[in-house]
Coordinates of C-alpha atoms and ligand atoms in Angstrom, one line a residue:
M84 CA 72.3 4.9 19.9
T85 CA 74.5 1.9 19.0
T86 CA 78.3 2.3 19.3
W87 CA 79.5 -1.1 18.0
Q88 CA 78.6 -3.7 15.5
Q89 CA 79.6 -7.3 14.9
R90 CA 78.6 -10.4 12.9
A91 CA 78.0 -14.0 13.9
D92 CA 76.1 -17.0 12.5
V93 CA 74.6 -18.0 15.8
V94 CA 74.2 -16.0 18.9
V95 CA 73.4 -18.0 22.0
V96 CA 72.0 -16.1 25.0
G97 CA 72.7 -18.0 28.2
T98 CA 75.5 -20.2 29.5
G99 CA 73.6 -23.0 31.4
V100 CA 73.2 -26.5 30.1
A101 CA 70.9 -25.7 27.2
G102 CA 72.9 -22.6 26.1
L103 CA 76.3 -24.4 26.1
A104 CA 74.9 -27.6 24.6
A105 CA 73.5 -25.4 21.8
A106 CA 76.7 -23.4 21.3
L107 CA 78.8 -26.6 21.1
A108 CA 76.4 -28.2 18.7
A109 CA 76.4 -25.1 16.4
H110 CA 80.2 -24.8 16.6
R111 CA 80.5 -28.5 15.6
R112 CA 78.5 -27.7 12.5
G113 CA 81.0 -25.0 11.6
S114 CA 79.0 -21.9 12.7
R115 CA 80.7 -18.7 14.0
V116 CA 79.1 -18.8 17.5
V117 CA 78.9 -16.0 20.0
V118 CA 77.6 -16.8 23.5
L119 CA 76.3 -14.0 25.7
S120 CA 76.0 -13.9 29.5
K121 CA 74.8 -10.9 31.4
A122 CA 76.7 -12.1 34.5
S123 CA 80.0 -10.6 35.5
R124 CA 81.4 -13.9 36.6
A125 CA 80.7 -17.4 35.3
E126 CA 80.6 -19.2 38.7
G127 CA 77.1 -19.6 40.0
A128 CA 75.5 -17.7 37.2
T129 CA 73.2 -20.4 36.0
A130 CA 70.4 -22.6 37.4
T131 CA 72.3 -25.6 36.0
F132 CA 75.2 -24.9 38.4
Y133 CA 72.8 -25.2 41.4
A134 CA 70.9 -28.3 40.2
Q135 CA 71.3 -31.0 42.9
G136 CA 69.3 -34.1 42.2
G137 CA 70.5 -35.1 38.8
I138 CA 69.5 -36.1 35.3
A139 CA 66.6 -38.4 34.7
V140 CA 67.7 -40.8 32.0
V141 CA 66.8 -44.3 30.9
V142 CA 70.0 -46.4 31.2
P143 CA 69.9 -49.2 28.7
S144 CA 71.3 -52.0 30.9
T145 CA 68.6 -51.6 33.6
D146 CA 64.9 -52.7 33.9
D147 CA 63.9 -49.1 33.0
T148 CA 62.3 -48.3 29.6
V149 CA 61.6 -45.2 27.6
E150 CA 57.9 -46.0 27.9
A151 CA 58.0 -46.1 31.7
H152 CA 59.9 -42.7 31.8
V153 CA 57.4 -41.2 29.4
A154 CA 54.5 -42.6 31.4
D155 CA 55.9 -41.0 34.7
T156 CA 56.5 -37.7 32.9
V157 CA 53.0 -37.6 31.5
A158 CA 51.4 -38.6 34.8
A159 CA 53.2 -35.7 36.5
G160 CA 52.2 -33.3 33.7
G161 CA 48.5 -33.1 34.6
G162 CA 47.1 -33.9 31.2
L163 CA 49.1 -31.2 29.3
C164 CA 52.2 -33.0 28.2
D165 CA 52.7 -33.4 24.5
V166 CA 53.4 -37.2 24.5
A167 CA 55.2 -37.1 21.1
A168 CA 57.6 -34.4 22.5
V169 CA 58.1 -36.3 25.7
T170 CA 58.9 -39.5 23.9
S171 CA 61.3 -37.8 21.5
I172 CA 63.2 -36.1 24.3
V173 CA 63.3 -39.0 26.7
A174 CA 64.5 -41.4 23.9
D175 CA 67.4 -39.1 23.1
G176 CA 68.4 -38.8 26.8
H177 CA 71.0 -41.5 27.1
S178 CA 72.9 -40.4 24.0
A179 CA 72.9 -36.8 25.2
V180 CA 74.3 -37.8 28.6
A181 CA 76.9 -40.0 26.9
D182 CA 77.9 -36.9 24.9
L183 CA 78.3 -35.1 28.2
V184 CA 80.5 -37.9 29.5
G185 CA 82.5 -37.6 26.3
A186 CA 83.0 -33.9 27.2
G187 CA 84.4 -34.9 30.6
A188 CA 81.5 -35.1 33.0
R189 CA 81.8 -37.7 35.7
F190 CA 78.8 -39.2 37.4
D191 CA 78.7 -41.2 40.7
E192 CA 79.0 -44.9 40.3
S193 CA 77.8 -47.9 42.3
A194 CA 80.4 -50.1 40.7
P195 CA 83.1 -49.4 38.2
G196 CA 81.4 -48.4 34.9
R197 CA 77.9 -48.5 36.5
W198 CA 76.1 -45.3 37.3
S199 CA 74.6 -45.0 40.8
L200 CA 70.9 -44.3 40.2
T201 CA 68.6 -42.6 42.7
R202 CA 64.8 -41.8 42.8
E203 CA 62.8 -38.6 43.1
G204 CA 59.2 -37.7 43.3
G205 CA 56.9 -39.1 40.6
H206 CA 59.5 -41.6 39.2
S207 CA 58.5 -45.2 39.3
R208 CA 62.1 -46.3 38.9
R209 CA 65.6 -45.4 40.1
R210 CA 66.7 -43.5 37.0
I211 CA 68.4 -40.3 38.2
V212 CA 72.2 -40.1 37.5
H213 CA 74.0 -37.8 39.8
A214 CA 77.5 -36.4 40.5
G215 CA 79.4 -35.4 43.6
G216 CA 76.4 -36.8 45.6
D217 CA 74.1 -33.8 45.3
A218 CA 76.3 -31.5 43.1
T219 CA 75.1 -32.8 39.7
G220 CA 74.6 -29.4 38.2
A221 CA 78.0 -28.1 39.2
E222 CA 79.6 -31.1 37.5
V223 CA 77.5 -30.7 34.3
Q224 CA 78.4 -27.0 34.3
R225 CA 82.1 -27.7 34.8
A226 CA 82.2 -30.2 32.0
L227 CA 80.3 -27.9 29.6
D228 CA 82.3 -24.8 30.6
H229 CA 85.5 -26.8 29.9
A230 CA 84.2 -28.0 26.5
A231 CA 83.1 -24.4 25.6
S232 CA 86.4 -22.8 26.8
T233 CA 87.6 -22.3 23.2
L234 CA 84.3 -20.7 22.1
D235 CA 83.6 -16.9 22.1
V236 CA 81.8 -16.6 25.5
R237 CA 81.2 -13.0 26.6
L238 CA 80.4 -12.0 30.2
D239 CA 78.7 -8.7 31.0
H240 CA 76.7 -8.7 27.8
V241 CA 73.0 -8.1 28.2
A242 CA 70.8 -9.1 25.3
L243 CA 68.2 -6.3 25.2
Q244 CA 66.2 -7.1 22.1
V245 CA 65.9 -9.7 19.4
I246 CA 66.0 -7.8 16.1
R247 CA 63.8 -9.0 13.3
D248 CA 62.5 -7.9 9.9
A249 CA 59.1 -8.9 8.6
G250 CA 60.0 -12.5 8.2
A251 CA 63.0 -13.5 10.2
V252 CA 65.6 -12.8 12.9
T253 CA 68.4 -10.4 11.9
G254 CA 70.4 -10.0 15.1
V255 CA 70.5 -8.9 18.7
L256 CA 70.7 -5.6 20.4
V257 CA 73.3 -5.9 23.2
R258 CA 74.5 -3.7 26.1
N259 CA 78.1 -4.2 27.3
R260 CA 80.7 -2.1 29.0
D261 CA 81.3 -0.2 25.7
G262 CA 77.6 0.7 25.4
L263 CA 74.9 -0.4 23.0
G264 CA 75.8 -2.5 20.1
V265 CA 74.4 -4.9 17.5
I266 CA 75.4 -8.4 16.6
H267 CA 74.0 -9.1 13.1
A268 CA 73.1 -12.8 13.0
P269 CA 70.6 -15.0 11.2
S270 CA 70.1 -17.3 14.2
V271 CA 69.6 -16.5 17.9
V272 CA 69.1 -19.2 20.5
L273 CA 67.4 -18.1 23.8
A274 CA 68.7 -20.2 26.7
T275 CA 68.2 -17.7 29.5
G276 CA 66.7 -20.0 32.1
G277 CA 63.7 -19.2 34.3
L278 CA 61.9 -16.5 36.2
G279 CA 62.2 -17.4 39.9
H280 CA 62.9 -13.8 40.9
L281 CA 59.3 -13.0 40.0
Y282 CA 59.0 -14.0 43.7
S283 CA 60.6 -12.8 46.9
A284 CA 62.4 -16.1 47.6
T285 CA 63.5 -18.7 45.1
T286 CA 65.9 -21.5 44.5
N287 CA 67.1 -19.8 41.3
P288 CA 70.3 -17.8 40.8
E289 CA 69.9 -14.0 40.7
G290 CA 69.8 -13.8 36.9
S291 CA 66.6 -15.8 36.6
T292 CA 64.4 -12.8 35.7
G293 CA 62.3 -14.1 32.8
D294 CA 64.7 -12.5 30.2
G295 CA 64.0 -15.0 27.3
I296 CA 60.3 -14.9 27.8
A297 CA 60.4 -11.1 27.6
L298 CA 62.7 -11.1 24.5
A299 CA 60.4 -13.5 22.7
L300 CA 57.2 -11.6 23.6
W301 CA 58.8 -8.4 22.5
A302 CA 59.7 -10.1 19.2
G303 CA 56.0 -10.9 18.7
L304 CA 56.0 -14.5 19.7
P305 CA 53.6 -16.4 22.0
V306 CA 54.5 -18.1 25.3
G307 CA 52.6 -21.1 26.6
D308 CA 51.8 -22.8 29.9
V309 CA 53.3 -19.9 31.8
E310 CA 50.8 -20.2 34.6
F311 CA 52.5 -23.4 35.7
I312 CA 55.3 -22.2 37.9
Q313 CA 56.7 -25.1 40.0
F314 CA 57.3 -24.6 43.7
H315 CA 59.8 -27.0 45.1
P316 CA 58.4 -28.4 48.3
T317 CA 61.7 -28.2 50.1
M318 CA 63.5 -24.9 49.9
L319 CA 65.7 -24.3 53.0
Y320 CA 63.9 -22.0 55.5
G321 CA 66.3 -19.7 57.1
G322 CA 63.9 -17.1 58.5
P323 CA 62.3 -14.3 56.6
G324 CA 64.2 -12.6 53.8
G325 CA 64.4 -13.0 50.1
G326 CA 66.6 -13.7 47.2
R327 CA 68.1 -17.0 46.3
R328 CA 67.7 -19.7 49.0
A329 CA 69.3 -23.1 49.1
L330 CA 67.4 -26.1 47.6
I331 CA 67.1 -29.2 49.7
T332 CA 67.1 -31.9 47.0
E333 CA 64.2 -34.2 46.5
A334 CA 66.7 -37.1 46.2
L335 CA 66.8 -37.0 50.0
R336 CA 63.2 -38.2 50.1
G337 CA 64.3 -40.8 47.5
E338 CA 66.8 -42.1 50.0
G339 CA 64.3 -42.2 52.9
A340 CA 63.9 -38.6 54.4
V341 CA 60.4 -37.8 55.5
L342 CA 58.4 -34.6 55.6
V343 CA 56.8 -33.8 58.9
D344 CA 55.3 -30.7 60.6
A345 CA 56.5 -29.2 63.8
R346 CA 54.5 -31.8 65.8
G347 CA 56.2 -34.7 63.9
V348 CA 53.1 -35.5 61.9
S349 CA 53.6 -36.6 58.3
V350 CA 52.7 -33.9 55.8
T351 CA 51.7 -36.2 52.9
A352 CA 50.1 -39.2 54.6
G353 CA 46.7 -39.8 52.9
V354 CA 47.4 -37.2 50.2
H355 CA 48.8 -39.4 47.4
P356 CA 49.7 -43.1 47.1
M357 CA 53.3 -42.2 46.6
G358 CA 53.4 -40.2 49.9
D359 CA 56.5 -38.0 50.2
L360 CA 57.6 -39.2 46.7
A361 CA 54.4 -37.9 45.0
P362 CA 54.9 -35.5 42.1
R363 CA 56.2 -32.1 43.2
D364 CA 53.0 -30.1 42.7
V365 CA 51.2 -32.5 45.1
V366 CA 53.8 -32.3 47.8
A367 CA 54.2 -28.5 47.5
A368 CA 50.4 -28.1 47.8
A369 CA 50.4 -30.5 50.9
V370 CA 53.1 -28.4 52.6
D371 CA 51.3 -25.2 51.8
A372 CA 48.1 -26.5 53.1
R373 CA 49.7 -27.7 56.4
L374 CA 51.4 -24.3 56.9
S375 CA 48.0 -22.6 56.4
Q376 CA 46.3 -25.0 58.9
T377 CA 49.0 -24.7 61.6
G378 CA 50.2 -21.1 61.1
D379 CA 53.8 -22.4 61.4
P380 CA 56.5 -20.7 59.3
C381 CA 57.9 -24.0 58.0
V382 CA 57.7 -27.8 58.0
Y383 CA 60.7 -30.1 58.4
L384 CA 62.5 -32.7 56.3
D385 CA 63.7 -35.3 58.7
A386 CA 66.8 -36.8 56.9
R387 CA 68.4 -38.3 60.0
G388 CA 67.7 -41.8 58.8
V389 CA 69.5 -41.3 55.4
P390 CA 72.6 -43.5 55.4
D391 CA 75.9 -41.6 55.1
L392 CA 74.0 -38.3 54.8
A393 CA 77.0 -35.9 54.9
R394 CA 79.0 -37.8 52.3
R395 CA 76.1 -38.5 49.9
F396 CA 74.6 -35.0 50.2
P397 CA 77.5 -32.6 50.8
T398 CA 75.8 -29.5 49.2
V399 CA 72.7 -29.9 51.4
T400 CA 74.8 -30.5 54.4
A401 CA 76.9 -27.4 53.9
A402 CA 73.8 -25.2 53.2
C403 CA 72.1 -26.5 56.4
L404 CA 75.2 -26.0 58.5
A405 CA 75.4 -22.4 57.2
V406 CA 72.1 -21.6 58.8
G407 CA 73.0 -23.5 62.0
V408 CA 71.2 -26.8 61.4
D409 CA 73.1 -30.1 61.4
P410 CA 70.9 -32.4 59.3
T411 CA 72.5 -35.5 60.8
V412 CA 71.1 -34.5 64.3
A413 CA 68.1 -32.3 63.5
P414 CA 65.3 -32.1 61.0
I415 CA 65.8 -29.4 58.2
P416 CA 63.3 -26.5 58.2
V417 CA 61.8 -26.1 54.7
V418 CA 59.1 -24.2 52.8
P419 CA 57.9 -24.4 49.2
G420 CA 60.0 -22.1 47.0
A421 CA 59.7 -20.8 43.4
H422 CA 61.8 -23.2 41.4
Y423 CA 60.9 -23.8 37.8
S424 CA 58.9 -22.4 35.0
C425 CA 57.1 -25.4 33.3
G426 CA 56.0 -23.1 30.4
G427 CA 57.8 -20.6 28.2
V428 CA 58.5 -19.7 24.6
V429 CA 56.6 -22.0 22.4
T430 CA 58.9 -24.3 20.4
D431 CA 59.1 -27.7 18.8
V432 CA 61.5 -30.4 20.1
H433 CA 64.3 -28.8 18.0
G434 CA 63.9 -25.5 19.8
R435 CA 62.4 -23.8 16.7
T436 CA 59.9 -21.0 17.4
A437 CA 57.4 -19.6 14.9
L438 CA 59.9 -16.9 13.9
P439 CA 62.5 -18.2 11.5
G440 CA 66.0 -17.9 13.0
L441 CA 64.7 -17.7 16.6
F442 CA 65.3 -20.8 18.8
A443 CA 64.7 -21.4 22.5
A444 CA 65.9 -24.3 24.7
G445 CA 65.9 -25.2 28.4
E446 CA 63.7 -23.7 31.0
V447 CA 62.9 -20.7 28.9
A448 CA 61.1 -22.9 26.3
R449 CA 57.8 -24.7 26.3
T450 CA 58.3 -27.9 24.2
G451 CA 55.4 -29.8 25.7
M452 CA 57.7 -31.9 27.8
H453 CA 56.5 -30.7 31.2
G454 CA 52.8 -29.9 30.7
A455 CA 51.3 -28.6 33.9
N456 CA 54.0 -29.9 36.2
R457 CA 57.6 -30.9 35.5
L458 CA 58.8 -34.3 36.7
A459 CA 61.9 -34.0 38.9
S460 CA 65.3 -34.1 37.1
N461 CA 63.7 -33.8 33.6
S462 CA 65.0 -30.3 33.3
L463 CA 68.8 -31.1 32.8
L464 CA 67.6 -33.8 30.4
E465 CA 65.5 -31.5 28.3
G466 CA 68.2 -28.8 28.4
L467 CA 70.8 -31.2 27.1
V468 CA 68.7 -32.8 24.5
V469 CA 66.9 -29.8 23.1
G470 CA 69.9 -27.5 23.5
R471 CA 72.0 -29.8 21.3
R472 CA 69.2 -30.0 18.7
A473 CA 68.5 -26.3 18.8
G474 CA 72.2 -25.6 18.2
S475 CA 72.2 -27.8 15.2
A476 CA 69.0 -26.3 13.8
A477 CA 70.3 -22.8 14.4
A478 CA 73.6 -23.7 12.5
G479 CA 71.5 -25.2 9.7
H480 CA 69.4 -22.1 9.5
A481 CA 72.4 -19.8 9.5
A482 CA 74.0 -21.8 6.7
D483 CA 71.0 -21.4 4.5
A484 CA 70.2 -17.7 5.3
A485 CA 71.7 -14.6 3.6
A486 CA 73.9 -12.5 5.9
P487 CA 71.4 -10.2 7.5
R488 CA 71.7 -6.5 8.3
A489 CA 69.9 -5.8 11.5
V490 CA 68.2 -2.5 11.6
V491 CA 67.5 -1.6 15.2
D492 CA 64.9 0.7 16.6
P493 CA 65.4 0.5 20.4
V494 CA 62.2 0.8 22.3
A495 CA 61.5 2.0 25.8
R496 CA 59.9 -0.7 28.0
V497 CA 57.8 -0.4 31.1
A498 CA 58.4 -1.6 34.6
V499 CA 57.1 -1.7 38.1
D500 CA 59.1 -1.6 41.3
R501 CA 60.8 -5.0 41.6
P502 CA 60.3 -5.6 45.4
A503 CA 56.7 -4.5 45.2
L504 CA 56.1 -6.9 42.3
Q505 CA 57.8 -9.8 44.2
R506 CA 55.7 -9.1 47.3
A507 CA 52.5 -9.1 45.3
T508 CA 53.3 -12.3 43.3
S509 CA 54.5 -14.1 46.5
R510 CA 51.3 -13.2 48.3
H511 CA 48.8 -13.7 45.4
A512 CA 50.3 -15.8 42.7
S513 CA 52.3 -18.6 44.3
V514 CA 51.3 -22.1 45.3
V515 CA 47.6 -21.1 45.6
R516 CA 45.9 -18.3 43.7
D517 CA 42.4 -16.8 43.4
A518 CA 40.7 -14.2 41.2
E519 CA 40.9 -11.5 43.8
G520 CA 44.6 -11.9 44.5
L521 CA 45.5 -12.2 40.8
S522 CA 43.6 -9.0 40.2
C523 CA 45.7 -7.2 42.8
V524 CA 48.9 -8.2 40.9
A525 CA 47.3 -7.1 37.6
E526 CA 46.4 -3.8 39.2
L527 CA 50.0 -3.3 40.3
L528 CA 51.2 -4.2 36.8
G529 CA 48.9 -1.6 35.4
T530 CA 50.9 1.1 37.1
A531 CA 54.1 0.2 35.2
Q532 CA 56.1 3.3 34.1
P533 CA 58.3 3.8 31.0
L534 CA 61.9 2.9 31.5
N535 CA 65.0 3.1 29.3
L536 CA 67.1 0.0 29.4
D537 CA 70.3 1.7 30.6
S538 CA 71.6 -1.1 32.8
R539 CA 71.2 -4.8 33.4
N540 CA 69.0 -3.9 36.3
D541 CA 66.7 -1.9 34.1
F542 CA 66.4 -4.7 31.6
E543 CA 65.6 -7.2 34.3
D544 CA 62.9 -5.0 35.9
A545 CA 61.3 -4.7 32.5
A546 CA 61.7 -8.4 31.8
L547 CA 60.1 -9.3 35.2
T548 CA 57.2 -6.9 34.6
V549 CA 56.3 -8.2 31.1
T550 CA 56.8 -11.8 32.3
A551 CA 54.6 -11.2 35.3
S552 CA 51.9 -9.7 33.0
V553 CA 51.7 -12.9 30.9
V554 CA 51.9 -15.2 34.0
I555 CA 49.0 -13.4 35.6
A556 CA 47.0 -13.2 32.4
A557 CA 47.3 -17.0 31.9
A558 CA 46.6 -17.7 35.6
R559 CA 43.5 -15.5 35.5
A560 CA 42.3 -17.3 32.4
R561 CA 42.7 -20.9 33.8
L562 CA 39.5 -21.3 35.8
E563 CA 40.5 -24.7 37.3
S564 CA 43.2 -26.3 39.4
R565 CA 45.7 -28.4 37.4
G566 CA 49.4 -29.3 38.0
C567 CA 51.2 -26.4 39.6
H568 CA 48.3 -24.1 39.1
H569 CA 46.0 -24.2 42.2
R570 CA 43.0 -21.9 42.3
A571 CA 41.3 -21.6 45.6
D572 CA 38.2 -20.4 43.8
F573 CA 38.3 -23.3 41.3
P574 CA 39.7 -26.2 43.3
D575 CA 38.9 -29.0 40.8
V576 CA 40.4 -30.1 37.5
D577 CA 38.0 -29.2 34.6
P578 CA 38.4 -31.9 32.0
A579 CA 37.3 -29.4 29.3
R580 CA 40.4 -27.3 30.1
A581 CA 43.0 -30.0 29.3
V582 CA 44.6 -27.7 26.9
S583 CA 47.6 -25.4 26.8
V584 CA 47.1 -21.7 26.7
D585 CA 49.3 -19.3 24.8
V586 CA 49.7 -15.6 25.6
R587 CA 51.1 -12.9 23.3
L588 CA 51.3 -9.2 23.5
D589 CA 49.1 -6.9 21.4
A590 CA 50.5 -3.8 19.7
D591 CA 50.1 -1.8 23.0
G592 CA 52.0 -4.5 25.0
T593 CA 48.9 -5.8 26.6
P594 CA 48.8 -9.6 27.1
V595 CA 46.3 -11.5 25.0
V596 CA 45.3 -15.0 26.0
D597 CA 44.6 -17.4 23.1
L598 CA 41.7 -19.4 24.7
P599 CA 40.3 -22.2 22.6
E600 CA 36.6 -21.6 22.0
R601 CA 35.4 -24.5 24.1
V602 CA 36.9 -23.1 27.3
C603 CA 36.3 -19.4 26.6
C604 CA 34.5 -17.4 29.2
Ligands
SIN166 C1 66.0 -31.5 43.3 O1 67.1 -32.0 43.3 O2 65.1 -31.8 44.1 C2 65.6 -30.7 42.1 C3 65.7 -31.4 40.9 C4 64.9 -30.8 39.8 O3 64.4 -29.6 40.0 O4 64.6 -31.5 38.9

């Protein structure tokens, strides 16, 4: 049972770009804010910290326009972007980045006062601002950590359950070193990041275990577009083995690096007019197809022609050297790797969910920005813009709500063995899927056993299990190939299925897919 109780106006779960942007915005509006992180140390705990490429933003003094950025985002999104949401978020980008600069972030410049802009896959313009060459996320995290240093940020606090009454959020059930406790609060912002550790190897930090998706599902909310898991085409290949692997940023291709197979043959020639700078789903599928054809364990990113490689890309250079590859003299071995969840908890562009008092922002949320495939470097942008808005909305909700008294009834969850789940999803639910493989994962999930959430690890196992169950349900229901979702048994886009699919849990915890009538069965 619970051993401690506290009160707050706004509880933010997560300390990456969206979480801290939300916390700072709520604090500015006068809320008592508590920020929770399950990590024991702040450094390297968030996906934000590892982001390399940058932030896609329309810089007013250039030839770029909001309309062009929206068009590129929508083109990458495979017919499922919500154009109004994309427009709203893109249009707010420059002001959000300017706020970040106000908080102390420093971006690379091509001349004093002029940001150096690079290009990534799917972008028709140079519009990616970056920092420290390829250490953009680390700089964003540093600036936000500094700005949030006066806030109440708590490490080693695992949010186990969003507590609600019939109509609204009333608090959060939390496990920390003192045991189980409750923070009574009218507003909770989920900013827990992604779910990369659903797979054996991923570019995500170790805490990316679908936590926010699980918390929202258990609170009775739907998630959307969760079948669209983006595989980054160029995760460093360092031999077999799992866990977090280094990203080899797409910005290298923006600066001239080329993808080739072991024979030196281009991987993307003839696949898409943008070649190696095609949207990410196209390039990842091309790499996957080449690996299947050749039986090779990896392809190569030849970055030897990139000017000033080691200075411009110090993070990539260090990661390559750590596995014995000098990228200035040898091509970099790469494979597609689980990188980003395009879907998540269904929200509007202010992070509001269908449950009053519950907000979600960043990778955990599905605003309609990414559709079936996120455009490169739109994630930090969305996290900043929607995080800031969600924090304001959460503060506004808290100001209007009566002080809640959360009554908690902790529930046992179910889980399957994590390595077995990761092997099954990696084999059957990654870049290419089919009905038979997805059934194998569903069968494994059907063997889940009850589990008390006595540790962070238990919570993560349960979160991964329920997250996998909705991903697999959505992937089984989408009988076509679109964006990041490639079905070997349904290889074409079905225009009748250009619609987002939500999944929720029924009273038994079984995923239920809300299929519109016209695409049902
Ligand atoms: C990259 O630098 O290639 C990743 C950026 C992103 O995921 O948007």
